[in-house]
Short mmCIF file of C-alpha atoms in Angstrom, two decimals:
data_model
loop_
_atom_site.label_atom_id
_atom_site.label_comp_id
_atom_site.label_asym_id
_atom_site.label_seq_id
_atom_site.Cartn_x
_atom_site.Cartn_y
_atom_site.Cartn_z
CA MET A 1 107.16 141.65 72.83
CA ALA A 2 106.08 138.04 72.66
CA ILE A 3 103.77 135.70 74.61
CA ASP A 4 104.96 132.19 75.25
CA ARG A 5 102.54 128.91 75.31
CA GLY A 6 102.04 129.42 79.12
CA GLY A 7 100.54 132.80 78.69
CA ARG A 8 103.60 134.83 79.95
CA LEU A 9 104.13 138.15 78.45
CA PHE A 10 107.91 138.78 77.53
CA LEU A 11 109.47 142.33 77.09
CA ALA A 12 112.26 141.72 74.55
CA GLY A 13 113.37 138.54 76.51
CA ALA A 14 112.81 139.86 79.96
CA ALA A 15 109.96 137.96 81.46
CA LEU A 16 108.08 140.56 83.23
CA PHE A 17 104.31 139.96 83.28
CA MET A 18 101.52 137.69 82.64
CA GLY A 19 99.22 138.04 79.73
CA SER A 20 96.71 136.07 77.54
CA THR A 21 97.29 134.23 74.49
CA GLY A 22 94.36 135.58 72.32
CA ALA A 23 94.97 136.90 68.86
CA VAL A 24 94.93 140.41 70.26
CA ALA A 25 97.51 140.67 73.29
CA ALA A 26 95.91 141.76 76.51
CA PRO A 27 97.60 144.77 78.26
CA PRO A 28 100.34 143.57 80.52
CA ALA A 29 99.41 142.42 84.10
CA LEU A 30 101.80 141.65 87.00
CA ALA A 31 101.86 137.80 87.74
CA PRO A 32 99.47 136.80 90.68
CA GLU A 33 102.63 136.19 93.17
CA VAL A 34 103.66 139.84 92.96
CA GLU A 35 103.24 141.42 96.50
CA ARG A 36 101.00 144.60 96.76
CA GLU A 37 100.64 147.28 99.06
CA ILE A 38 98.82 150.66 99.37
CA ILE A 39 100.15 153.60 101.42
CA ALA A 40 97.81 156.67 101.55
CA PRO A 41 97.46 159.81 103.89
CA GLU A 42 95.79 159.00 107.25
CA GLY A 43 91.98 158.71 107.06
CA VAL A 44 92.00 158.56 103.22
CA MET A 45 90.56 155.62 101.46
CA PHE A 46 92.52 154.92 98.11
CA LYS A 47 92.44 151.93 95.84
CA PRO A 48 94.24 152.13 92.29
CA SER A 49 91.79 151.29 89.50
CA PRO A 50 92.52 148.78 86.75
CA ALA A 51 93.29 151.63 84.52
CA ASP A 52 95.77 153.05 87.04
CA GLU A 53 97.42 149.90 87.19
CA GLU A 54 97.49 149.20 83.37
CA GLY A 55 99.04 152.69 82.86
CA ALA A 56 101.69 152.26 85.54
CA ILE A 57 102.80 148.97 84.22
CA ASP A 58 103.00 150.04 80.72
CA ARG A 59 105.21 152.89 81.56
CA PHE A 60 107.50 150.54 83.62
CA ALA A 61 107.67 148.13 80.72
CA GLU A 62 108.23 150.89 77.93
CA TYR A 63 110.95 152.25 80.17
CA ALA A 64 112.76 148.91 80.57
CA HIS A 65 112.12 148.25 76.86
CA ALA A 66 113.66 151.47 75.78
CA LEU A 67 116.88 150.93 77.87
CA GLU A 68 117.14 147.24 76.79
CA LYS A 69 117.09 148.57 73.17
CA ARG A 70 119.67 151.43 73.97
CA ASP A 71 116.87 153.98 72.91
CA PHE A 72 118.12 156.37 75.42
CA ALA A 73 116.12 159.43 73.86
CA ALA A 74 113.06 157.63 74.36
CA ALA A 75 113.81 156.52 77.84
CA TYR A 76 114.82 160.06 78.60
CA ALA A 77 111.67 161.40 77.43
CA MET A 78 109.81 159.18 79.94
CA LEU A 79 111.53 160.76 82.78
CA ARG A 80 109.65 163.68 84.87
CA LEU A 81 110.60 166.94 83.95
CA SER A 82 112.11 167.56 87.51
CA PHE A 83 114.01 164.34 87.20
CA GLN A 84 115.48 165.43 83.79
CA ALA A 85 116.36 169.02 85.29
CA SER A 86 118.64 167.32 88.07
CA ASN A 87 119.71 164.76 85.55
CA PRO A 88 120.93 166.44 82.29
CA ARG A 89 120.68 164.24 79.27
CA LEU A 90 124.16 164.20 78.10
CA GLU A 91 125.46 163.07 81.67
CA TRP A 92 122.58 160.73 82.29
CA GLU A 93 123.00 158.93 78.87
CA MET A 94 126.90 158.81 79.13
CA ASN A 95 126.46 157.12 82.82
CA LEU A 96 124.35 154.44 80.93
CA ARG A 97 126.44 154.03 77.82
CA LYS A 98 129.78 153.48 79.75
CA ARG A 99 128.32 150.20 80.89
CA SER A 100 128.48 147.17 78.72
CA THR A 101 125.31 145.80 80.10
CA LEU A 102 122.16 147.33 81.94
CA TRP A 103 119.61 146.00 84.28
CA ALA A 104 117.10 145.96 81.57
CA ASP A 105 119.04 143.32 79.75
CA GLY A 106 118.19 140.64 82.27
CA GLN A 107 115.00 138.62 82.98
CA ILE A 108 113.08 141.07 85.19
CA ARG A 109 110.86 139.82 87.54
CA PRO A 110 108.67 142.45 89.82
CA LEU A 111 108.64 141.25 93.34
CA ARG A 112 106.29 144.04 94.80
CA LEU A 113 104.20 146.97 93.55
CA SER A 114 103.61 149.63 95.91
CA TRP A 115 101.06 152.27 95.67
CA TYR A 116 101.40 155.82 97.16
CA LEU A 117 98.74 158.67 97.17
CA ASP A 118 100.10 162.16 97.80
CA PRO A 119 103.22 161.14 99.59
CA ALA A 120 104.35 164.04 101.74
CA GLY A 121 107.08 166.15 100.55
CA GLN A 122 106.36 164.97 96.87
CA PRO A 123 104.24 166.56 94.12
CA ALA A 124 100.49 165.44 94.47
CA GLY A 125 99.23 162.22 92.59
CA ILE A 126 99.65 158.61 92.52
CA TYR A 127 102.93 156.80 92.64
CA ALA A 128 103.48 153.29 91.65
CA ALA A 129 106.86 151.75 92.86
CA PHE A 130 108.00 148.61 91.24
CA ASP A 131 110.56 146.47 93.20
CA PHE A 132 112.30 143.91 91.00
CA ARG A 133 114.99 141.28 90.53
CA GLY A 134 116.69 140.89 87.30
CA ASP A 135 118.96 137.84 86.19
CA ARG A 136 121.35 138.27 83.28
CA LYS A 137 122.75 135.63 81.10
CA ASP A 138 126.24 135.89 82.45
CA GLY A 139 124.84 135.04 86.08
CA THR A 140 124.82 138.68 87.21
CA MET A 141 121.85 139.73 89.31
CA ASP A 142 120.31 143.09 89.57
CA CYS A 143 117.83 144.32 92.20
CA GLY A 144 116.06 147.80 92.44
CA TYR A 145 113.05 149.74 91.86
CA VAL A 146 111.44 152.13 89.21
CA VAL A 147 108.85 154.46 90.64
CA VAL A 148 106.41 156.11 88.15
CA HIS A 149 103.91 159.00 88.79
CA ARG A 150 100.77 160.48 87.39
CA ALA A 151 99.60 163.82 88.78
CA THR A 152 96.02 163.71 87.39
CA PRO A 153 93.94 161.32 85.52
CA VAL A 154 94.46 163.04 82.43
CA ASP A 155 98.29 163.16 82.76
CA GLY A 156 100.54 160.40 81.26
CA TRP A 157 102.75 158.37 83.66
CA THR A 158 106.36 159.46 84.12
CA VAL A 159 109.44 157.85 85.59
CA VAL A 160 110.42 159.70 88.64
CA ARG A 161 112.99 157.71 90.43
CA THR A 162 115.10 154.62 89.73
CA ASP A 163 117.71 152.68 91.55
CA THR A 164 119.50 149.47 90.89
CA SER A 165 122.36 147.41 92.65
CA GLU A 166 124.20 144.92 90.62
CA VAL A 167 125.61 141.75 92.26
CA PRO A 168 128.43 139.81 90.21
CA ARG A 169 128.01 136.22 89.86
CA ASP A 170 130.98 135.30 92.06
CA LEU A 171 128.94 136.86 94.89
CA ILE A 172 125.73 134.53 94.30
CA GLU A 173 125.35 130.99 95.61
CA ASP A 174 122.18 128.85 94.52
CA GLY A 175 120.74 131.81 92.86
CA VAL A 176 120.84 133.93 96.06
CA PRO A 177 123.57 136.58 96.93
CA LYS A 178 125.64 135.41 99.64
CA ALA A 179 124.70 136.37 103.27
CA ASP A 180 127.01 139.26 103.77
CA VAL A 181 126.32 140.63 100.43
CA LEU A 182 122.43 140.39 101.09
CA ARG A 183 122.74 142.52 104.25
CA GLN A 184 124.37 145.41 102.21
CA LEU A 185 121.89 145.43 99.28
CA PRO A 186 119.67 148.49 99.10
CA CYS A 187 116.78 146.72 97.52
CA TYR A 188 113.81 144.49 98.50
CA LEU A 189 114.26 140.77 97.37
CA GLY A 190 111.18 139.48 99.08
CA LYS A 191 109.72 138.95 102.57
CA GLY A 192 111.97 137.33 105.13
CA ILE A 193 115.04 138.19 102.85
CA ALA A 194 117.19 140.44 105.05
CA THR A 195 118.82 143.33 102.87
CA SER A 196 119.62 146.70 104.20
CA PHE A 197 116.45 148.17 102.32
#
C-alpha cells in the first residue's frame, strides 16, 4: 500500500480509501462521498463504532489485496466457515484462476457502505456490505459487493458473500455502461442510476 500526495490510500494500485500522509499511516477510511446506511431490527438503535468501521474496511481491503496478489490461500482463509463449506477450496480457486483478470485488479471505488445488525435468516452479528465499482486498465468495468461479518466484538471479521459483474469496454460509453446494459446489472452504481439491483 502507498499514500499519494493528495492523502489517498492506495491498495496495490487500486484506489480504495482516504488516509493521512503522516509518518505512520492512519488506518484506512472511506472517502467522505461514500454513501452510508444502517439497517437494524425494528425498535433497535444501532450505530457502528469507529472500531467496527476500521475492522470491516480492513477486512475488505485485505481480501481485495489478497486477490489482486493472487494469494488465493490468504483470500480463502478470510471466508466464513459456512461460506467455505458451500465453496470447496479447489473449486473456488479454480474458478478464479481460469480468469486472466479479476475485479481486484482494477481501481476500486466503494460507492456505498451498508450496515446490518442481526438480519433475519442470518447468523447474529454485525454485517457491512461494500458496494463498489472497479475500473481496469483495459477499459473493463466491474461492479459488485463484498459483505463482511463479525459475530461478537471479540471475533474477527470474515467475508460472507461476494458478487461481481463485468462490463466489457465495448459496452461502455463515456465511462458508463450503455443504457440497455445498465438495466441488466445486478449491482449498485449510485443514486439515480437505474440498474436491476
